[in-house]
Short mmCIF file of C-alpha atoms in Angstrom, two decimals:
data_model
loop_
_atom_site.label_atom_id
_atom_site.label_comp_id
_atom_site.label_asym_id
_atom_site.label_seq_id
_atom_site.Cartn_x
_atom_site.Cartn_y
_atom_site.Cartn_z
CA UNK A 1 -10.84 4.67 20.92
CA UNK A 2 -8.07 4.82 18.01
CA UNK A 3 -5.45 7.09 17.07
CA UNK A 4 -4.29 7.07 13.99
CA UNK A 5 -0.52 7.81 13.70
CA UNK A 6 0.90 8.71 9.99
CA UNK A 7 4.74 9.84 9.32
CA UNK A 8 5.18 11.54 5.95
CA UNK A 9 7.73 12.75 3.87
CA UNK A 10 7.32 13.78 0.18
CA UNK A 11 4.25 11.91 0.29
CA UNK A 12 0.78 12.85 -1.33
CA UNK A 13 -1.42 10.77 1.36
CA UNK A 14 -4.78 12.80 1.29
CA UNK A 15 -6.37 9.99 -0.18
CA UNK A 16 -5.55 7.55 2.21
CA UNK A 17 -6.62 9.64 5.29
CA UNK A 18 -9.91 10.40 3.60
CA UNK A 19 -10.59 6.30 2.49
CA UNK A 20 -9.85 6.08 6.83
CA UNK A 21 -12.03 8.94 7.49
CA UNK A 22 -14.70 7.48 5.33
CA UNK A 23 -14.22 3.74 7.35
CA UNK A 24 -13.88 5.42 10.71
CA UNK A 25 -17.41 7.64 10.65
CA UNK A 26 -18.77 4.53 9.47
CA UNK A 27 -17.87 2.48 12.89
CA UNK A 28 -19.28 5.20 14.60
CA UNK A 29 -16.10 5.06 17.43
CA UNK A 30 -13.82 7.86 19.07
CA UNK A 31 -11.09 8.27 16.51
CA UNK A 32 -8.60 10.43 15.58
CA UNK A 33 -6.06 10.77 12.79
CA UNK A 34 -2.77 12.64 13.54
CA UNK A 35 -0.74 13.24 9.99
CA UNK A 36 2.96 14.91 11.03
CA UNK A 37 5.05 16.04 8.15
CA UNK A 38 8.72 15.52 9.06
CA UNK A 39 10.39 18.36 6.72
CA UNK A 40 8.67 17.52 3.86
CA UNK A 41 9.20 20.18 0.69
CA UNK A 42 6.38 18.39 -1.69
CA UNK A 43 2.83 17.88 -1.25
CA UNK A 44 2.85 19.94 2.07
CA UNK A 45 -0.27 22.39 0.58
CA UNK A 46 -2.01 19.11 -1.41
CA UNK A 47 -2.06 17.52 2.04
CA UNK A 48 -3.63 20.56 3.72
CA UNK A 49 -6.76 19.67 2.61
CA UNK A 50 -6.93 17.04 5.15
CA UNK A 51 -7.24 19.93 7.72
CA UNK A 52 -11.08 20.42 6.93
CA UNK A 53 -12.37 16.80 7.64
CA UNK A 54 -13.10 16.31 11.40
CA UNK A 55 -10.51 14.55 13.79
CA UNK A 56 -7.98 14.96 11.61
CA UNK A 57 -4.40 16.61 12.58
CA UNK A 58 -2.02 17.64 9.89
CA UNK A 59 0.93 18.65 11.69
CA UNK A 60 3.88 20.27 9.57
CA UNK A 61 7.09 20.03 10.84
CA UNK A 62 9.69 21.86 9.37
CA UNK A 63 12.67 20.27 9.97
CA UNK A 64 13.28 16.35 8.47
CA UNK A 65 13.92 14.22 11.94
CA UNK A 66 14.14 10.99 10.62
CA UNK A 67 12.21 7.82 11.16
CA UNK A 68 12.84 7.22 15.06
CA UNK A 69 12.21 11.22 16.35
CA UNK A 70 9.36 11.64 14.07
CA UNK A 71 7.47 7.85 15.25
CA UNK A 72 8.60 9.46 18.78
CA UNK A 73 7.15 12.40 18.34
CA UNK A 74 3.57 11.28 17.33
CA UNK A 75 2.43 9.62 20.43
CA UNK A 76 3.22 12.37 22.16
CA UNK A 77 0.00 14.35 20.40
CA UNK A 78 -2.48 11.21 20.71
CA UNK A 79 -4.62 10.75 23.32
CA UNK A 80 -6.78 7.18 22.44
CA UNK A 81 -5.86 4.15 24.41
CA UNK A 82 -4.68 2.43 20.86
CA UNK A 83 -2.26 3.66 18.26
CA UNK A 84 -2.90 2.46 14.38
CA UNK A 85 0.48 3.29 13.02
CA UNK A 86 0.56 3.42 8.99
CA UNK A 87 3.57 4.24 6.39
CA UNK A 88 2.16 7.07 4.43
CA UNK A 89 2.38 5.48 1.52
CA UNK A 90 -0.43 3.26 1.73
CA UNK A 91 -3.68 2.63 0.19
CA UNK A 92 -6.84 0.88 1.85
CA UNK A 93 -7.96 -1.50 -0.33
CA UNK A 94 -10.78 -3.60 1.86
CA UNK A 95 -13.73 -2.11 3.24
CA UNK A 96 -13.53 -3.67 6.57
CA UNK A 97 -10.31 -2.41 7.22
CA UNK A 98 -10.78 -0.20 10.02
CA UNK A 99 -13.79 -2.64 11.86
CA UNK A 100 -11.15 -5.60 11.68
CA UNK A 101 -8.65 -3.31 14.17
CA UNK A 102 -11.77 -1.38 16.21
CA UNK A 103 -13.51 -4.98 16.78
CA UNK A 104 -9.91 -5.57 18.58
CA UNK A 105 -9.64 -2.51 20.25
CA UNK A 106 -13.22 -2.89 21.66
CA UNK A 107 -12.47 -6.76 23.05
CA UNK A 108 -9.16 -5.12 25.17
CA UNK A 109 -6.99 -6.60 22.94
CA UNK A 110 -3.29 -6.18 24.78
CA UNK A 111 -1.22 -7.61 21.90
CA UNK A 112 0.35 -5.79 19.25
CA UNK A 113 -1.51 -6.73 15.89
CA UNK A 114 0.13 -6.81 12.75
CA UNK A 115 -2.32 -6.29 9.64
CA UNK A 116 0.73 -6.74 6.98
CA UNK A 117 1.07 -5.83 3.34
CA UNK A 118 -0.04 -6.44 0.11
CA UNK A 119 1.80 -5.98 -3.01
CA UNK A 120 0.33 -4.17 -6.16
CA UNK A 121 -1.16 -6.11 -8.70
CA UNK A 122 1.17 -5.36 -11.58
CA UNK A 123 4.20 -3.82 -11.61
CA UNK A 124 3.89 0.20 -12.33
CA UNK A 125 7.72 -0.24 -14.70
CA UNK A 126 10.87 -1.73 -15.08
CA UNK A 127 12.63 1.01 -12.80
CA UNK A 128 10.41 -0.28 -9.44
CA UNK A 129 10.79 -3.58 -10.43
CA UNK A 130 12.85 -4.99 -7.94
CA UNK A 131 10.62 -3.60 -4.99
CA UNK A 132 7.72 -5.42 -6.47
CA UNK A 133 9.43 -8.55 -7.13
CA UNK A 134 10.46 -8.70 -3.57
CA UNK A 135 7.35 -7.43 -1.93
CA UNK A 136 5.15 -9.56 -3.63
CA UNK A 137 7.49 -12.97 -2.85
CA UNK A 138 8.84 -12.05 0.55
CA UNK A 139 7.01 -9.23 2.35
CA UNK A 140 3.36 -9.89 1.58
CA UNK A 141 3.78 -13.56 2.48
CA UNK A 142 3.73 -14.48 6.00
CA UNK A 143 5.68 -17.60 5.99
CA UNK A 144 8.54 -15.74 4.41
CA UNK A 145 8.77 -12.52 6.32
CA UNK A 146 11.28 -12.51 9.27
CA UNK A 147 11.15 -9.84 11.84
CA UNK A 148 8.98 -7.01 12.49
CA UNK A 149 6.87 -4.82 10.43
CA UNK A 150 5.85 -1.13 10.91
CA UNK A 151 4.16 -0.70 8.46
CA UNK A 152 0.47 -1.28 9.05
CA UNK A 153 -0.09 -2.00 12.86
CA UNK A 154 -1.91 -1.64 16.12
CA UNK A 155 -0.43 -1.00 19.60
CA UNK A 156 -1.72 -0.26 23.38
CA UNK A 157 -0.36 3.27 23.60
CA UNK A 158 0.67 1.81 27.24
CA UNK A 159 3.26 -0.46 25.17
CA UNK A 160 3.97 2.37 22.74
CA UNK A 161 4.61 4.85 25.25
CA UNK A 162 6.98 2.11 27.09
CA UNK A 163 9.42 1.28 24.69
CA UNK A 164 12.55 2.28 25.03
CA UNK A 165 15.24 2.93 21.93
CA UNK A 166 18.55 3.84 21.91
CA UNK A 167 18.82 6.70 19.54
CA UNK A 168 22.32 7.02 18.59
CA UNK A 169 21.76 3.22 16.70
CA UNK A 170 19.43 4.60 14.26
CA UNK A 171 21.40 7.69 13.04
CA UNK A 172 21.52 5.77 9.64
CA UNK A 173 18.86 3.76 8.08
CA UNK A 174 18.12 -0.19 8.69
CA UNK A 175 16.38 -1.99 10.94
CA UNK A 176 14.24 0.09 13.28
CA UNK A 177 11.52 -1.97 12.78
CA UNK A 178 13.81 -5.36 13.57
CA UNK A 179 15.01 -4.15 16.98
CA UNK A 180 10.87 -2.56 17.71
CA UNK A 181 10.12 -6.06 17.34
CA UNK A 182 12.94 -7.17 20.25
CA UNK A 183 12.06 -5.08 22.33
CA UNK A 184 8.21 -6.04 22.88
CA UNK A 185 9.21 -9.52 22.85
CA UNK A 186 11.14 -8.80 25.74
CA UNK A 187 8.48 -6.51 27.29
CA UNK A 188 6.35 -10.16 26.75
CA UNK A 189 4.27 -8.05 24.76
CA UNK A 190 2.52 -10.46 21.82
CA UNK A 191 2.57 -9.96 18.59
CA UNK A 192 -0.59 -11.04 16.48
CA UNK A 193 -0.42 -11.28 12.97
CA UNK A 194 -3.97 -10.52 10.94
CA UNK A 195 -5.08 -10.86 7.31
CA UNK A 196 -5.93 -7.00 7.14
CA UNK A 197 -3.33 -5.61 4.69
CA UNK A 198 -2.38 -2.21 2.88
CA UNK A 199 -1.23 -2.07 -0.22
CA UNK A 200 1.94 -0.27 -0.76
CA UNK A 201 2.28 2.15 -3.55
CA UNK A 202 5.03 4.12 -2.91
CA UNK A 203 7.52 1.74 -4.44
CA UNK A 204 11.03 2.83 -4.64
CA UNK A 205 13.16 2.80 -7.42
CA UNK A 206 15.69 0.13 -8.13
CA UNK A 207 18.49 2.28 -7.23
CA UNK A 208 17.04 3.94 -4.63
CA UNK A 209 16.30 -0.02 -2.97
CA UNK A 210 19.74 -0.63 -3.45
CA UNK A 211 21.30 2.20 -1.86
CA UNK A 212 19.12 1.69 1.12
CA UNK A 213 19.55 -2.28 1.07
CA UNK A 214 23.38 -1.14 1.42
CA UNK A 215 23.08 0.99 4.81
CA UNK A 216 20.45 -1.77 6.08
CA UNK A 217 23.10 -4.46 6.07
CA UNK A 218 25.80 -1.88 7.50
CA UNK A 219 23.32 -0.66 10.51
CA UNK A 220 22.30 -4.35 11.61
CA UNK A 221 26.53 -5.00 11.47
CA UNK A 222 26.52 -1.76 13.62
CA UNK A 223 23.66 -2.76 16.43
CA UNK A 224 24.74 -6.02 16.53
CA UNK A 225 28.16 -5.48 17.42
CA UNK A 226 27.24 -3.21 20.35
CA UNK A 227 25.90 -7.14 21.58
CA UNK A 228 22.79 -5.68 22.77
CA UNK A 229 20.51 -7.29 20.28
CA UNK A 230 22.32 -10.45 19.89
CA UNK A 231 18.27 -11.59 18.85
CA UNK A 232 19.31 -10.33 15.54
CA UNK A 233 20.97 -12.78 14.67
CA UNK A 234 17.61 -14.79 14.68
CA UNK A 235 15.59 -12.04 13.35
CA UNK A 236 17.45 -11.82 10.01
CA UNK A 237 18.64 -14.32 7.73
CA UNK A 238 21.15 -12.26 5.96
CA UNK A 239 22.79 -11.90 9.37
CA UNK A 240 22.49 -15.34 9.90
CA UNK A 241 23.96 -15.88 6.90
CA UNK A 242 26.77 -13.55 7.24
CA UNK A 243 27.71 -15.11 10.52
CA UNK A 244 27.69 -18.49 9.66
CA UNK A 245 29.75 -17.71 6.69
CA UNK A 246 32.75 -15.95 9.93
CA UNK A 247 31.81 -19.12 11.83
CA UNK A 248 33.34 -21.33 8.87
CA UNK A 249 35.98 -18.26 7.98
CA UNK A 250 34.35 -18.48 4.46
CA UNK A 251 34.30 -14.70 4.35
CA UNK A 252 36.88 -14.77 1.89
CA UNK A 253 35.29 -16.70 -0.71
CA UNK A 254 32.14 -14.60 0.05
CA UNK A 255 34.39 -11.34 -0.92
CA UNK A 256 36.20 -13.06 -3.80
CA UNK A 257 32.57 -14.42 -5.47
CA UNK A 258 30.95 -10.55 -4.94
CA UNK A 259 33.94 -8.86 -6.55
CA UNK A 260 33.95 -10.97 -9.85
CA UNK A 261 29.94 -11.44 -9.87
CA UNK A 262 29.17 -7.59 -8.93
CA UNK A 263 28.28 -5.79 -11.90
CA UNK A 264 26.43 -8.88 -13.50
CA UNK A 265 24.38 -8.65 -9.95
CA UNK A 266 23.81 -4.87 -10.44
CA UNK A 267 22.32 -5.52 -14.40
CA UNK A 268 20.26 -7.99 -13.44
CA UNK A 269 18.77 -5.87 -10.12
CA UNK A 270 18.35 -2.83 -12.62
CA UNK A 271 16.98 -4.45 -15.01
CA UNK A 272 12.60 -5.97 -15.26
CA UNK A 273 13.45 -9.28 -14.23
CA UNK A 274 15.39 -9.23 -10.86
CA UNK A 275 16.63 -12.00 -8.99
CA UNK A 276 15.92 -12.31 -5.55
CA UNK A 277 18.51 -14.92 -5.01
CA UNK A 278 20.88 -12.42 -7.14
CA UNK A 279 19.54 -9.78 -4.42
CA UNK A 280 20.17 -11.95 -1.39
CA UNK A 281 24.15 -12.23 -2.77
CA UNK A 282 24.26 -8.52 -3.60
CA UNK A 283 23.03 -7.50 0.53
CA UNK A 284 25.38 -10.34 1.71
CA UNK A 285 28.25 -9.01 -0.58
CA UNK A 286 27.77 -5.62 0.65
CA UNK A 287 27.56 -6.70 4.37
CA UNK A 288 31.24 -8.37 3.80
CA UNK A 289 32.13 -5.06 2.40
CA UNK A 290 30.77 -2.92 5.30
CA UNK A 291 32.22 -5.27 7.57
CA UNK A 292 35.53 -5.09 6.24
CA UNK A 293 35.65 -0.97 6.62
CA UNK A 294 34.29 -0.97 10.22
CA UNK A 295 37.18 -3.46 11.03
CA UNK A 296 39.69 -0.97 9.10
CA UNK A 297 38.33 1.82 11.09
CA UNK A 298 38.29 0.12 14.21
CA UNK A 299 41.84 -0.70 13.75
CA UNK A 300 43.06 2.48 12.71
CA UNK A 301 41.74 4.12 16.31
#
């Protein structure tokens, strides 16, 4: 009935596939659970325990793929008519969880169901603190979060196996997930959200977010220039942001306001009690500055 499809890298997720296990034997439906590691050099052999509970897969890989080849690669080994696709770092926290997606999978359900994400309770130190502070006000909270989320959802394998990406967008990381989104709205393909969250625990460190908040904003300038997703510009509000702020040629006093304000931005993201308004600036600051190299470069050809 399900397969369950897990990307890891560096990740200790034993626990998690034995809480689904556990849920899975209880519903008494076909299942599987296909782990693939995509290069990963830690917890390879502490995952390898997985290998001795039934209908479980732990695939190692040894070569690191990225995020499109490796969500690619795992429908290719599935073989249920639905795909429950999880981040690795998760942990099930409800009981039901598994019975809320099989009860959907038994009525046909042809949508693609979002169960979204819940935050941790507290936050585990000052160093993750800006990836709970925006999880817990943005990315847990429906009426906040803007575009699509891979991280805890359902899909027909007929839609999976249908989608079609260009690869050569997503050589960097950023907004995978944004243009999955597009495309099954244009494949008229609904998207259901459901109260029937995972809590992320694999929080990255302040620096680490900021880094990757830094190539997000340059890949989204990057995939919507090629004007093939010009639905980005709905799906994000930094975007939107960013291109009202060319519409009114206020790009200058964007640049201007980042270069004086930027290290006061940076202590207060570093620090236990970050701004997400501060955070917002910082991503649209950084866009300018991407922006402003990719029109160098363009020139210079």
């Amino acid at each position: 009935m399900i397969s369950v499809l897990i990307p890891n890298y560096n990740y200790p997720c034993y626990d998690l596939v034995c809480d689904l296990h556990r849920q899975f034997r209880a519903c008494g439906l076909p299942f599987e659970i296909i782990v693939a590691e995509d290069g990963s050099t830690r917890h390879v052999q502490e995952n390898s325990r997985m290998e001795k509970l039934e209908n479980v897969r732990h695939i190692v890989r040894e070569e690191n793929v990225g995020w499109f080849k490796i969500r690619n690669f795992l429908p290719t080994q599935a073989r249920y008519p639905y795909f429950l696709c999880l981040d690795s770092d998760a942990a099930v926290v409800r009981n039901d969880y598994v019975r809320k997606y099989a009860d959907l999978a038994l009525a046909g359900e042809t949508s693609v169901v979002v169960g979204g994400k819940a935050g941790l309770p507290v936050c585990p130190d000052a160093d993750h603190s800006l990836r709970y502070v925006y999880e817990r006000k943005r990315e847990t909270r429906l009426e906040k979060k803007k575009g699509f989320c891979t991280f805890n959802y359902m899909i027909p394998a007929s839609v999976a196996r249908s989608v079609r990406f260009e690869q050569e967008l997503f050589l960097t990381y950023g907004h995978e997930d944004t243009v999955f989104g597009i495309l099954l709205k244009r494949m008229g393909v609904g998207i259901k959200n459901i109260d029937n969250p995972l809590v992320h625990s694999g929080l990255d460190a302040n620096e680490r977010m900021l880094a990757k908040a830094v190539s997000a904003g340059e890949n989204l300038l990057r995939i919507y220039g090629t004007g093939r997703y010009p639905e980005l510009a709905e799906e994000s509000r930094l975007l939107s942001l960013f291109l009202k702020a060319r519409k009114f040629r206020m790009r200058w006093l964007v640049s201007f306001s980042y270069s004086l304000l930027r290290k006061m931005l940076l202590r207060n993201l570093s620090g236990s009690r970050p701004s997400l308004f501060f955070f917002d600036f910082y991503r649209l600051g950084e866009m300018e500055r991407s922006a402003r190299r990719m029109e160098k470069g363009s020139a210079g050809m």
